[in-house]
Coordinates of C-alpha atoms in Angstrom, one line a residue:
M4 CA 87.0 28.5 98.5
G5 CA 85.7 31.4 98.9
F6 CA 88.3 33.3 96.3
L7 CA 87.1 30.7 93.7
N8 CA 83.5 31.3 94.3
D9 CA 84.5 34.9 93.6
L10 CA 86.5 34.1 90.1
W11 CA 83.5 31.9 89.6
G12 CA 80.8 34.9 89.9
K13 CA 78.7 31.9 91.4
K14 CA 76.3 33.0 94.1
Q15 CA 74.2 30.5 95.7
K16 CA 70.5 31.7 95.1
E17 CA 68.3 32.6 98.4
K18 CA 64.7 31.3 98.1
Q19 CA 62.5 33.7 100.3
E20 CA 59.5 35.6 99.9
D21 CA 59.5 39.0 99.1
G22 CA 59.4 41.5 102.6
P23 CA 57.7 45.0 102.2
D24 CA 61.6 46.2 101.3
A25 CA 61.9 44.3 98.2
A26 CA 58.2 45.3 97.2
N27 CA 59.0 49.0 97.8
V28 CA 62.3 48.5 95.4
R29 CA 60.6 47.2 92.8
N30 CA 57.5 49.6 93.5
L31 CA 59.6 52.7 92.9
S32 CA 56.9 54.9 94.0
G33 CA 55.7 53.1 96.6
S34 CA 57.1 55.2 99.1
F35 CA 56.3 58.2 97.8
V36 CA 53.7 60.6 99.4
E37 CA 54.9 64.1 99.3
H38 CA 53.1 64.9 95.9
A39 CA 50.0 64.3 97.5
M40 CA 50.3 66.8 100.3
D41 CA 49.7 70.4 100.1
H42 CA 52.2 73.5 101.4
K43 CA 50.3 73.2 105.1
Q44 CA 50.5 69.1 105.2
L45 CA 54.4 69.5 104.0
A46 CA 55.1 72.5 107.0
S47 CA 53.7 69.9 109.3
A48 CA 55.7 67.2 108.2
F49 CA 59.0 68.7 107.9
P50 CA 58.9 71.7 110.5
R51 CA 62.4 72.3 110.6
S52 CA 62.8 73.3 107.5
N53 CA 60.4 76.2 108.5
I54 CA 58.5 76.6 105.5
V55 CA 56.2 79.4 105.3
V56 CA 52.6 78.2 103.6
D57 CA 51.5 81.2 102.0
M58 CA 54.6 82.3 100.4
P59 CA 57.1 79.3 100.0
I60 CA 59.8 81.7 98.5
N61 CA 60.2 83.4 102.1
S62 CA 60.6 79.9 103.8
K63 CA 63.8 80.0 105.8
G64 CA 64.9 76.3 105.1
L65 CA 67.1 74.1 107.8
S66 CA 69.0 75.2 110.4
Q67 CA 73.2 74.5 110.6
S68 CA 72.8 72.5 113.3
D69 CA 69.6 70.0 112.3
A70 CA 71.3 69.9 109.1
K71 CA 74.7 68.4 110.5
V72 CA 72.1 66.0 112.4
R73 CA 70.5 64.8 109.5
L74 CA 73.5 64.4 107.8
E75 CA 75.1 62.3 110.7
L76 CA 71.7 60.4 110.5
D77 CA 71.1 59.6 107.4
G78 CA 74.3 59.6 105.3
P79 CA 75.8 61.7 102.7
N80 CA 73.5 62.1 99.7
A81 CA 75.5 59.8 97.1
L82 CA 74.7 56.6 95.7
A83 CA 77.0 53.7 97.1
P84 CA 79.8 53.0 94.2
P85 CA 78.3 48.8 93.1
K86 CA 81.7 46.7 93.9
E87 CA 84.3 47.0 91.5
I88 CA 86.2 44.5 90.5
S89 CA 90.5 44.5 90.6
N90 CA 91.9 44.8 87.4
L91 CA 93.9 40.9 88.5
M92 CA 90.3 39.2 89.5
L93 CA 89.0 40.7 86.4
F94 CA 91.7 39.4 84.5
L95 CA 92.0 35.9 86.4
K96 CA 88.2 35.5 85.4
Q97 CA 89.0 35.3 82.1
F98 CA 90.4 32.1 82.5
M99 CA 87.4 30.9 83.7
N100 CA 85.6 30.3 80.2
A101 CA 85.1 26.7 79.8
F102 CA 86.3 27.1 76.5
W103 CA 89.8 27.8 78.0
I104 CA 89.7 25.1 80.4
L105 CA 89.0 23.0 77.8
Q106 CA 92.1 24.4 75.4
V107 CA 94.8 24.4 79.1
G108 CA 93.8 20.9 79.9
A109 CA 95.0 20.0 76.2
G110 CA 98.1 21.9 76.9
V111 CA 98.6 20.4 80.1
L112 CA 97.6 16.4 78.6
S113 CA 100.6 17.9 75.6
L114 CA 103.0 18.5 78.1
I115 CA 102.9 15.3 80.0
T116 CA 102.5 13.4 77.0
Y117 CA 106.2 15.4 76.3
F118 CA 107.6 14.7 80.2
I119 CA 106.4 10.9 79.4
N120 CA 108.6 10.7 75.9
T121 CA 110.9 13.8 75.5
E122 CA 111.8 12.4 72.6
E123 CA 108.5 13.6 70.8
Q124 CA 109.3 17.6 70.7
Q125 CA 106.3 18.5 68.8
N126 CA 104.2 17.8 72.3
L127 CA 105.9 20.3 74.0
Y128 CA 105.7 22.9 70.9
L129 CA 102.4 22.3 70.7
A130 CA 101.6 23.3 74.7
I131 CA 103.7 26.3 74.1
L132 CA 101.7 27.0 71.6
L133 CA 98.4 26.0 73.2
F134 CA 99.3 27.7 76.7
G135 CA 100.0 31.2 74.1
V136 CA 97.0 31.1 72.4
V137 CA 94.9 31.4 76.2
I138 CA 96.8 33.8 77.3
I139 CA 96.9 36.4 74.4
M140 CA 93.3 36.0 73.5
C141 CA 92.2 36.3 77.8
V142 CA 94.7 39.8 77.4
M143 CA 92.1 41.1 74.5
Q144 CA 89.0 40.7 76.2
F145 CA 90.3 41.7 79.7
F146 CA 91.1 45.2 77.9
E147 CA 87.9 45.0 76.0
E148 CA 85.6 44.3 79.4
K149 CA 88.2 47.1 81.1
K150 CA 87.0 49.5 78.2
A151 CA 83.4 49.3 78.7
L152 CA 83.3 49.7 82.3
A153 CA 85.2 52.7 82.1
V154 CA 82.5 53.8 79.6
I155 CA 79.9 52.5 82.2
R156 CA 81.8 54.7 85.3
G157 CA 82.0 57.9 83.6
F158 CA 78.3 57.9 84.1
S159 CA 78.4 59.0 87.7
G160 CA 78.8 63.0 85.5
L161 CA 75.0 62.9 85.6
L162 CA 74.9 64.1 89.4
P163 CA 75.8 67.3 90.0
A164 CA 78.5 68.2 92.6
K165 CA 77.4 71.6 93.9
C166 CA 73.8 73.0 94.8
T167 CA 72.4 76.2 96.1
V168 CA 70.3 75.8 99.1
I169 CA 68.7 77.7 102.1
R170 CA 69.1 77.3 105.8
E171 CA 68.8 80.0 108.2
G172 CA 67.3 82.2 105.6
E173 CA 70.2 82.5 103.9
Q174 CA 71.3 81.2 100.3
I175 CA 74.3 78.9 100.6
N176 CA 76.1 76.7 98.2
V177 CA 76.8 73.5 99.6
E178 CA 78.5 70.4 98.1
A179 CA 75.6 68.0 96.8
H180 CA 76.6 64.9 99.4
E181 CA 76.3 67.1 101.8
L182 CA 72.2 67.8 101.2
V183 CA 69.6 66.2 103.9
V184 CA 66.2 65.8 103.8
G185 CA 64.0 68.8 105.2
D186 CA 66.6 71.0 103.0
L187 CA 65.4 73.8 100.9
V188 CA 67.0 73.9 97.5
Y189 CA 67.3 76.1 94.3
V190 CA 66.4 74.8 90.8
K191 CA 67.5 77.1 87.8
T192 CA 68.1 76.9 84.6
G193 CA 71.4 74.9 83.3
I194 CA 71.6 73.0 87.1
R195 CA 71.0 69.6 87.4
V196 CA 68.3 68.9 90.7
P197 CA 70.9 67.1 93.3
A198 CA 68.2 65.0 95.1
D199 CA 64.2 64.0 94.8
L200 CA 62.4 67.3 95.9
R201 CA 58.9 68.0 96.4
I202 CA 58.6 71.7 94.5
I203 CA 57.1 73.9 96.6
H204 CA 57.4 77.5 94.5
C205 CA 58.2 77.2 90.9
S206 CA 58.2 80.1 87.5
D207 CA 58.0 78.4 84.5
L208 CA 59.9 75.6 85.6
K209 CA 60.7 72.8 83.2
L210 CA 62.6 69.8 83.9
E211 CA 64.2 67.3 81.4
A212 CA 64.2 64.0 83.0
S213 CA 65.2 61.5 79.9
S214 CA 67.5 59.6 81.9
I215 CA 64.7 58.7 83.8
T216 CA 61.5 58.6 82.7
G217 CA 62.7 58.4 79.3
E218 CA 60.0 61.0 77.7
S219 CA 62.9 63.0 75.5
E220 CA 60.8 66.2 75.6
P221 CA 61.0 68.8 79.3
V222 CA 57.6 69.0 81.1
E223 CA 56.1 71.5 82.9
Y224 CA 56.0 71.6 86.7
T225 CA 54.0 72.5 89.2
A226 CA 54.0 73.3 93.2
E227 CA 50.3 72.4 93.6
A228 CA 49.4 69.1 95.4
V229 CA 47.7 66.2 92.9
P230 CA 45.6 63.5 94.4
E231 CA 46.7 60.2 96.1
T232 CA 45.9 58.2 93.1
I233 CA 48.5 59.5 91.2
S234 CA 51.7 58.5 90.9
V235 CA 54.7 60.4 91.8
F236 CA 55.8 60.0 88.1
E237 CA 52.9 61.6 86.8
S238 CA 52.5 64.3 89.3
C239 CA 54.8 67.2 88.0
N240 CA 55.7 68.4 91.4
V241 CA 58.8 66.0 92.3
A242 CA 61.8 66.5 90.6
F243 CA 64.2 63.6 89.9
N244 CA 67.9 63.5 91.0
G245 CA 70.0 64.0 87.9
S246 CA 66.8 65.9 86.0
F247 CA 68.1 69.1 84.1
C248 CA 66.3 72.3 84.5
V249 CA 65.9 73.7 80.8
D250 CA 63.7 76.4 81.9
G251 CA 62.8 78.6 84.8
E252 CA 63.6 78.5 88.1
G253 CA 62.1 77.2 91.1
I254 CA 62.6 75.8 95.3
G255 CA 61.9 72.5 96.0
I256 CA 62.2 70.9 99.6
V257 CA 64.4 67.7 100.0
I258 CA 62.4 64.7 100.5
K259 CA 65.1 61.4 99.6
T260 CA 68.3 61.7 99.3
G261 CA 71.3 58.8 98.4
E262 CA 70.2 55.4 97.2
K263 CA 66.3 56.3 98.8
T264 CA 66.1 58.5 95.2
I265 CA 64.3 57.2 92.1
I266 CA 67.4 57.1 90.6
G267 CA 69.0 55.4 93.5
Q268 CA 66.9 52.8 93.9
I269 CA 67.1 51.8 90.2
A270 CA 70.8 51.8 90.9
T271 CA 70.0 49.2 93.4
L272 CA 68.0 46.9 91.3
T273 CA 70.3 46.7 87.7
T274 CA 73.3 46.5 90.9
D275 CA 71.3 43.4 92.4
Q276 CA 70.3 41.3 89.6
S277 CA 72.2 37.9 90.0
N278 CA 74.2 36.9 87.2
T279 CA 72.4 34.8 84.7
Q280 CA 74.5 32.6 81.7
S281 CA 74.1 34.0 78.1
T282 CA 73.0 32.1 75.2
L283 CA 76.5 31.7 73.9
D284 CA 77.8 30.7 77.6
I285 CA 75.0 28.0 77.9
E286 CA 75.8 26.9 74.3
V287 CA 79.4 26.8 75.1
H288 CA 79.3 24.3 78.2
R289 CA 77.6 21.9 76.1
F290 CA 79.5 22.0 73.8
V291 CA 82.5 21.7 75.8
K292 CA 81.1 18.9 78.1
I293 CA 79.7 16.6 74.6
V294 CA 83.8 17.3 73.3
A295 CA 85.1 16.2 77.0
V296 CA 83.2 13.1 77.1
A297 CA 83.8 12.3 73.1
A298 CA 87.9 12.6 73.9
L299 CA 87.9 10.3 77.2
G300 CA 85.2 7.8 75.9
L301 CA 88.1 7.7 72.3
G302 CA 90.9 7.6 74.6
L303 CA 89.7 5.2 76.7
V304 CA 88.5 3.3 74.1
V305 CA 92.3 3.6 72.0
F306 CA 93.9 2.4 75.8
I307 CA 91.4 -0.2 76.0
I308 CA 92.2 -2.0 72.5
G309 CA 95.3 -1.1 72.7
N310 CA 96.4 -2.8 75.7
S311 CA 94.4 -6.3 75.1
M312 CA 96.2 -6.4 71.4
N313 CA 99.6 -5.9 73.5
G314 CA 98.6 -8.1 76.0
W315 CA 98.5 -5.5 79.0
K316 CA 102.4 -5.7 79.2
G317 CA 103.9 -2.9 81.4
S318 CA 106.2 -1.4 79.2
G319 CA 103.3 -1.4 76.4
V320 CA 101.3 0.0 78.4
L321 CA 102.9 3.3 79.0
D322 CA 103.3 3.2 75.3
V323 CA 99.8 3.1 74.8
L324 CA 98.9 5.5 77.1
V325 CA 101.0 8.0 75.6
K326 CA 100.6 7.0 71.9
G327 CA 97.1 6.3 72.6
F328 CA 94.7 7.6 75.2
L329 CA 96.5 11.2 75.6
V330 CA 97.3 11.5 72.5
A331 CA 93.2 10.8 71.2
I332 CA 92.1 12.9 73.7
V333 CA 94.1 16.2 72.6
S334 CA 93.1 15.2 69.1
T335 CA 89.9 15.4 69.6
I336 CA 89.6 18.9 71.0
P337 CA 89.2 21.7 68.6
E338 CA 91.9 23.9 69.8
G339 CA 91.1 26.5 67.0
L340 CA 87.6 26.3 67.8
P341 CA 87.6 29.0 71.2
T342 CA 90.3 31.9 69.4
T343 CA 87.8 31.7 66.3
V344 CA 85.1 32.5 68.3
S345 CA 87.0 35.1 70.6
S346 CA 88.5 36.7 68.3
E347 CA 85.0 37.1 66.5
L348 CA 83.4 38.3 69.7
T349 CA 86.3 41.2 70.5
I350 CA 85.7 42.3 66.4
I351 CA 82.0 42.5 67.0
A352 CA 82.3 44.5 70.5
H353 CA 85.0 46.9 68.4
R354 CA 82.1 47.6 65.7
M355 CA 79.6 48.0 68.1
A356 CA 82.1 50.5 70.4
K357 CA 81.8 52.3 67.1
K358 CA 77.9 53.0 67.3
N359 CA 78.3 53.7 70.9
V360 CA 77.2 50.3 72.0
Y361 CA 79.1 48.9 75.2
M362 CA 79.0 45.6 76.9
K363 CA 80.4 45.0 79.6
K364 CA 81.0 41.1 78.8
L365 CA 82.3 39.7 75.4
N366 CA 79.4 37.0 75.5
V367 CA 76.5 38.5 75.3
V368 CA 77.5 39.8 71.6
D369 CA 75.3 36.6 70.4
A370 CA 72.1 37.9 72.3
F371 CA 72.7 41.1 70.5
G372 CA 73.2 39.2 66.8
A373 CA 69.8 37.3 67.5
T374 CA 67.8 40.4 68.3
T375 CA 65.9 41.7 65.2
V376 CA 63.7 44.5 67.1
V377 CA 63.7 46.7 69.7
A378 CA 60.4 48.4 70.7
S379 CA 60.6 51.2 73.0
D380 CA 58.9 54.5 74.0
K381 CA 61.9 54.9 76.6
T382 CA 64.2 57.0 73.9
G383 CA 65.2 59.6 76.3
T384 CA 67.5 56.5 78.2
L385 CA 68.9 54.7 74.8
T386 CA 70.2 57.6 74.2
Q387 CA 71.7 60.7 75.4
N388 CA 68.9 62.6 74.5
N389 CA 71.4 65.3 72.4
M390 CA 69.8 66.0 68.8
T391 CA 70.8 68.0 66.2
V392 CA 69.1 68.9 62.9
T393 CA 70.4 66.9 59.8
D394 CA 68.0 67.4 56.9
L395 CA 65.9 70.3 55.8
W396 CA 63.1 70.3 53.2
Y397 CA 62.4 73.9 51.5
D398 CA 61.4 75.2 47.9
S399 CA 60.6 72.0 46.8
K400 CA 64.4 70.8 47.7
Y401 CA 66.1 68.6 50.6
L402 CA 69.2 70.1 52.2
N403 CA 71.3 67.8 53.7
G404 CA 73.2 69.4 56.2
L405 CA 74.6 73.0 56.1
P406 CA 74.0 75.1 53.0
E407 CA 76.5 75.5 50.4
I408 CA 78.5 78.7 50.8
S409 CA 79.7 79.6 47.4
H410 CA 83.0 81.8 46.7
K411 CA 80.1 84.8 45.6
M412 CA 79.1 84.7 49.1
M413 CA 82.3 84.5 50.9
K414 CA 83.5 87.3 48.9
T415 CA 81.0 89.6 50.1
L416 CA 82.3 89.0 54.0
T417 CA 84.3 91.7 55.2
D418 CA 87.3 90.8 57.7
A419 CA 85.1 92.1 60.5
Q420 CA 82.1 89.7 59.7
K421 CA 82.8 86.4 61.5
E422 CA 79.5 85.0 60.8
L423 CA 77.8 84.7 57.1
P424 CA 75.2 86.9 56.5
L425 CA 71.6 86.1 56.1
N426 CA 70.9 87.8 52.8
C427 CA 73.9 86.0 51.0
L428 CA 71.6 82.8 51.5
E429 CA 68.6 81.7 48.9
Y430 CA 65.0 83.0 49.8
P431 CA 63.2 81.5 52.1
L432 CA 66.3 80.2 53.7
P433 CA 66.7 83.4 56.0
D434 CA 63.3 83.6 57.2
L435 CA 63.4 79.5 58.4
L436 CA 67.2 80.4 59.8
E437 CA 65.0 83.7 61.5
L438 CA 62.3 81.4 62.7
M439 CA 64.2 78.9 64.2
C440 CA 66.4 81.2 66.1
M441 CA 63.3 83.2 67.2
C442 CA 60.7 80.3 68.0
N443 CA 62.6 79.1 70.2
K444 CA 63.6 79.6 74.2
A445 CA 67.4 77.8 74.2
T446 CA 69.9 80.0 75.0
I447 CA 74.0 79.8 74.9
E448 CA 75.7 79.9 78.3
G449 CA 78.1 82.6 78.7
G450 CA 76.6 85.5 76.9
E451 CA 77.3 84.4 73.6
A452 CA 73.8 84.4 72.3
K453 CA 70.9 86.2 73.8
K454 CA 67.6 85.6 74.9
P455 CA 64.7 86.5 72.8
R456 CA 64.3 89.4 74.2
K457 CA 60.1 90.3 75.2
R458 CA 58.1 93.4 75.3
G459 CA 59.3 95.7 79.1
E460 CA 55.7 79.0 53.9
T461 CA 56.3 75.4 55.6
V462 CA 59.5 73.7 56.4
L463 CA 60.5 70.6 57.7
S464 CA 63.3 69.8 60.0
I465 CA 64.6 66.7 61.1
L466 CA 66.5 66.1 64.2
S467 CA 69.5 63.5 64.6
G468 CA 73.0 62.7 64.5
R469 CA 76.1 64.9 64.8
R470 CA 77.5 68.3 63.4
D471 CA 79.8 69.2 61.2
T472 CA 83.5 70.4 61.9
N473 CA 83.6 73.4 59.6
M474 CA 80.4 75.6 59.0
F475 CA 82.4 76.8 55.7
K476 CA 81.9 73.1 54.6
P477 CA 78.4 71.3 54.8
S478 CA 78.6 67.5 54.5
G479 CA 75.4 67.7 51.9
K480 CA 73.9 69.2 48.8
V481 CA 70.3 70.8 48.2
Q482 CA 68.8 68.1 46.1
P483 CA 66.1 69.2 43.9
L484 CA 62.4 67.4 43.9
G485 CA 62.3 65.3 40.7
Q486 CA 61.9 62.3 38.6
D487 CA 65.6 61.2 38.6
N488 CA 66.2 62.0 42.4
P489 CA 62.8 62.2 43.6
R490 CA 64.2 61.8 47.7
P491 CA 67.8 61.7 48.7
A492 CA 69.2 59.0 50.6
F493 CA 70.1 59.5 54.0
E494 CA 74.3 59.3 54.6
S495 CA 75.5 56.9 57.1
Q496 CA 77.5 59.2 58.9
D497 CA 75.6 62.0 60.6
S498 CA 75.7 65.1 58.7
V499 CA 76.5 68.3 61.1
E500 CA 78.4 69.2 63.8
S501 CA 79.6 72.5 64.8
A502 CA 82.8 74.7 65.1
K503 CA 82.2 76.1 68.2
E504 CA 82.2 74.5 71.5
K505 CA 79.3 76.1 73.4
A506 CA 77.0 75.4 76.4
F507 CA 73.4 75.2 75.0
I508 CA 70.8 75.2 77.1
G509 CA 67.4 74.4 76.8
S510 CA 65.0 71.7 75.7
P511 CA 66.9 68.6 72.9
S512 CA 64.6 70.0 69.9
E513 CA 65.1 73.6 70.5
V514 CA 68.3 73.4 71.3
A515 CA 69.6 71.7 68.1
L516 CA 67.6 74.1 66.0
L517 CA 69.3 76.9 67.7
R518 CA 72.8 75.2 67.3
Y519 CA 72.1 74.7 63.6
V520 CA 71.6 78.7 63.2
D521 CA 74.7 79.3 64.9
D522 CA 76.7 77.2 62.7
V523 CA 75.1 79.3 59.4
C524 CA 75.0 83.0 61.1
S525 CA 74.7 84.8 64.1
V526 CA 72.4 84.1 66.7
N527 CA 73.1 87.5 68.0
E528 CA 72.0 89.3 64.8
I529 CA 69.1 88.0 64.8
R530 CA 68.0 88.4 68.3
D531 CA 68.6 91.8 68.3
K532 CA 66.5 92.0 65.4
Y533 CA 63.2 91.5 67.1
N534 CA 61.3 91.9 70.1
I535 CA 58.6 89.1 71.4
I536 CA 55.1 90.5 71.8
F537 CA 53.3 87.2 73.0
E538 CA 54.0 83.7 73.0
I539 CA 51.8 80.3 73.5
P540 CA 54.2 77.7 74.8
F541 CA 54.1 74.4 73.3
N542 CA 52.1 71.2 74.8
S543 CA 51.2 67.7 73.7
K544 CA 47.7 69.1 73.5
R545 CA 48.3 71.6 71.3
K546 CA 51.4 70.4 69.4
Y547 CA 52.8 74.0 68.8
H548 CA 54.6 76.7 69.1
V549 CA 54.1 80.7 68.7
M550 CA 56.4 83.4 69.4
I551 CA 54.8 86.8 67.8
V552 CA 57.5 89.1 67.7
R553 CA 58.1 93.0 66.1
E554 CA 61.2 94.3 64.3
H555 CA 62.9 97.3 65.8
A556 CA 62.4 100.5 63.7
S557 CA 65.7 100.1 62.1
Y558 CA 64.9 96.6 60.5
A559 CA 61.3 97.5 59.3
F560 CA 60.2 97.5 56.2
A561 CA 59.9 100.7 53.5
G562 CA 56.5 102.6 54.3
D563 CA 55.9 100.6 57.6
Q564 CA 53.7 97.9 55.9
V565 CA 55.1 95.3 57.9
A566 CA 55.8 95.1 61.8
Y567 CA 54.7 92.2 63.6
T568 CA 55.7 88.8 62.5
V569 CA 53.9 85.5 63.4
M570 CA 56.1 82.4 64.1
L571 CA 54.7 78.9 64.6
K572 CA 56.6 75.2 64.9
G573 CA 55.1 72.0 66.1
A574 CA 54.1 68.6 64.6
P575 CA 53.7 69.4 61.2
E576 CA 50.5 67.8 60.2
V577 CA 49.1 70.2 62.5
V578 CA 51.5 73.4 61.0
I579 CA 50.5 72.6 57.6
R580 CA 46.5 73.1 58.6
R581 CA 47.2 76.8 59.3
C582 CA 48.8 77.6 56.3
N583 CA 47.6 78.1 53.0
T584 CA 50.8 79.1 50.3
V585 CA 54.4 77.5 50.7
A586 CA 57.4 79.8 50.7
K587 CA 59.8 79.4 47.5
H588 CA 62.2 81.1 46.2
D589 CA 60.4 83.5 43.9
G590 CA 57.1 84.2 46.7
G591 CA 54.6 82.1 48.2
V592 CA 52.7 79.8 46.0
P593 CA 49.1 78.4 46.9
L594 CA 49.3 75.4 48.7
D595 CA 47.1 73.0 46.5
E596 CA 46.4 69.3 45.9
D597 CA 49.9 68.7 44.5
M598 CA 51.8 71.0 46.8
M599 CA 50.4 69.1 49.4
M600 CA 50.7 65.8 48.1
E601 CA 54.8 66.9 47.7
F602 CA 54.8 67.9 51.5
Q603 CA 53.5 64.9 52.2
D604 CA 55.6 63.1 50.7
A605 CA 58.6 64.4 52.5
Y606 CA 57.2 64.1 55.8
D607 CA 56.5 60.6 55.3
H608 CA 60.4 60.0 53.9
F609 CA 61.9 61.7 56.8
G610 CA 59.8 60.1 59.3
N611 CA 59.9 56.4 57.4
N612 CA 64.0 57.2 58.0
G613 CA 63.6 57.4 61.5
R614 CA 63.5 61.5 61.9
R615 CA 61.9 63.6 64.0
V616 CA 60.1 66.2 62.3
I617 CA 59.2 69.6 62.9
G618 CA 57.3 71.8 60.7
Q619 CA 57.5 75.8 60.6
D620 CA 55.7 78.7 59.3
H621 CA 55.5 82.6 59.5
F622 CA 53.6 85.2 58.4
H623 CA 53.8 89.2 58.2
R624 CA 51.3 91.8 59.6
P625 CA 51.1 95.7 59.1
R626 CA 51.0 97.2 62.6
R627 CA 47.5 98.0 62.8
H628 CA 46.4 95.0 62.1
Q629 CA 44.3 92.3 64.5
I630 CA 46.0 88.8 64.6
L631 CA 43.3 86.2 65.6
L632 CA 45.0 82.8 66.6
G633 CA 42.6 80.4 66.2
R634 CA 43.3 76.5 69.0

């Protein structure tokens, strides 16, 4: 009986009131109090962590013996793997579909009819055909569901393998599953947070937690306590397990590990949900009941009428049973319907898989098909939060993908040059690429691209999709704005895909901009040209990011007339208010009413097609001129 219960996936629903534990699981932030504690309270709550209240960076951390005791007490810092179904059970479950049970029943009746009268060979052939169809379709469904489960298991890569901790005053590397509550963990650019941490010290720390909070942009973290009325999700001093550090560094004390972390509680919520029937399952079961009742009713009527006319004679009863009752039932069952439905579900699942949509069960396809609108502000949890520049608008032109590289430009490249010089491109594209590269804190891991070096014209870029596989083969062309082609249609496939496999570190939007520049020219060459003098970081209130850079002497213009460049990127409606000219191929033109309408038309076009739009501008100032930045 236990085997059958597992096979059917039926679980008895326990009707009981939620206890305190269940309430805490549903209220994910209910068990967190550390975000409201200051350093003194944290030192008191975690005495064995040896936190130095006045100088947290000098904290000693746990001793090795304390860490070992806590590990034995609390268990490893790992999420319990969900109960995985074996391949055999997954395969056998495919046969528990009501359609297949109906079809197997028809096959069994056909087989019984054949054994009663072996001269009727067609009954044997029909039984073999029905059994064969059921087996083939179940095998197809088995492999489809197995593929989806394999993709879902790959999400475990979100969790880090190793981390740096402070124990007994020394930095050591440990496996992430060996972390315990009270450990002091170093967080730095490019790593994932290995547990839920209360930040006690940080320097320009920015974390991207889209997989948990759904916010696609990184958030700046602090070590300061917040009022108890503020949720842990809004405190900006608790780094959640699985978050990614895009900038800065910090030290945090482990406050939750394993299944007690936010991501662990989310996993518990999703895995503990009871199985509910899909709309398709409900309709199929209802249809099968109707067909079964109709078949039995028709067969019984034929059996009674046939034997009544035959006088209920012994040999006649058997003949009516074979040719009347069983045949009536088999003929009433729509043997082709289950095959048709399963084939359609499999085809749809294949199409959705190509768009990176995977379903653990094929029967939920019907529910997806009935969905017309998905409204959500948590884009980071619905996507990989991996953005890419797909389109540019400049000089009243639309550029889809990478810029066109003419044969004349190719001839200017020497054997030593592996990247395209900026002076080969049409103005103002070189200025745009420099702006995308410099007003940008993203980096390329491994030293392949330098960070913008600090001291001691309006364009739009659209972020989404993939990159081209060849930097000299753009997938789109520059299209001038005109009456014949006022706005280009977006391609069904994403535009740009990099030929270079590099690890980019930074916020998703800045990584997209830097990756685009790297696909066209040399990031290092641009960043070697300037030093950063001043910066105003982006925030949601200002909605812009400012960099003031200075050219090196070797790059300065004649007469030393241009020394500083102010670069700004942000929300297009904010950026455009700070402009009075627009960059064109023949120089700047005034930002008059017609130009503003053209700008707004391009902005609306990109926004209406679901693109994230970024505006960028810059201006030059001589060395001795003052620069006033308004808010």
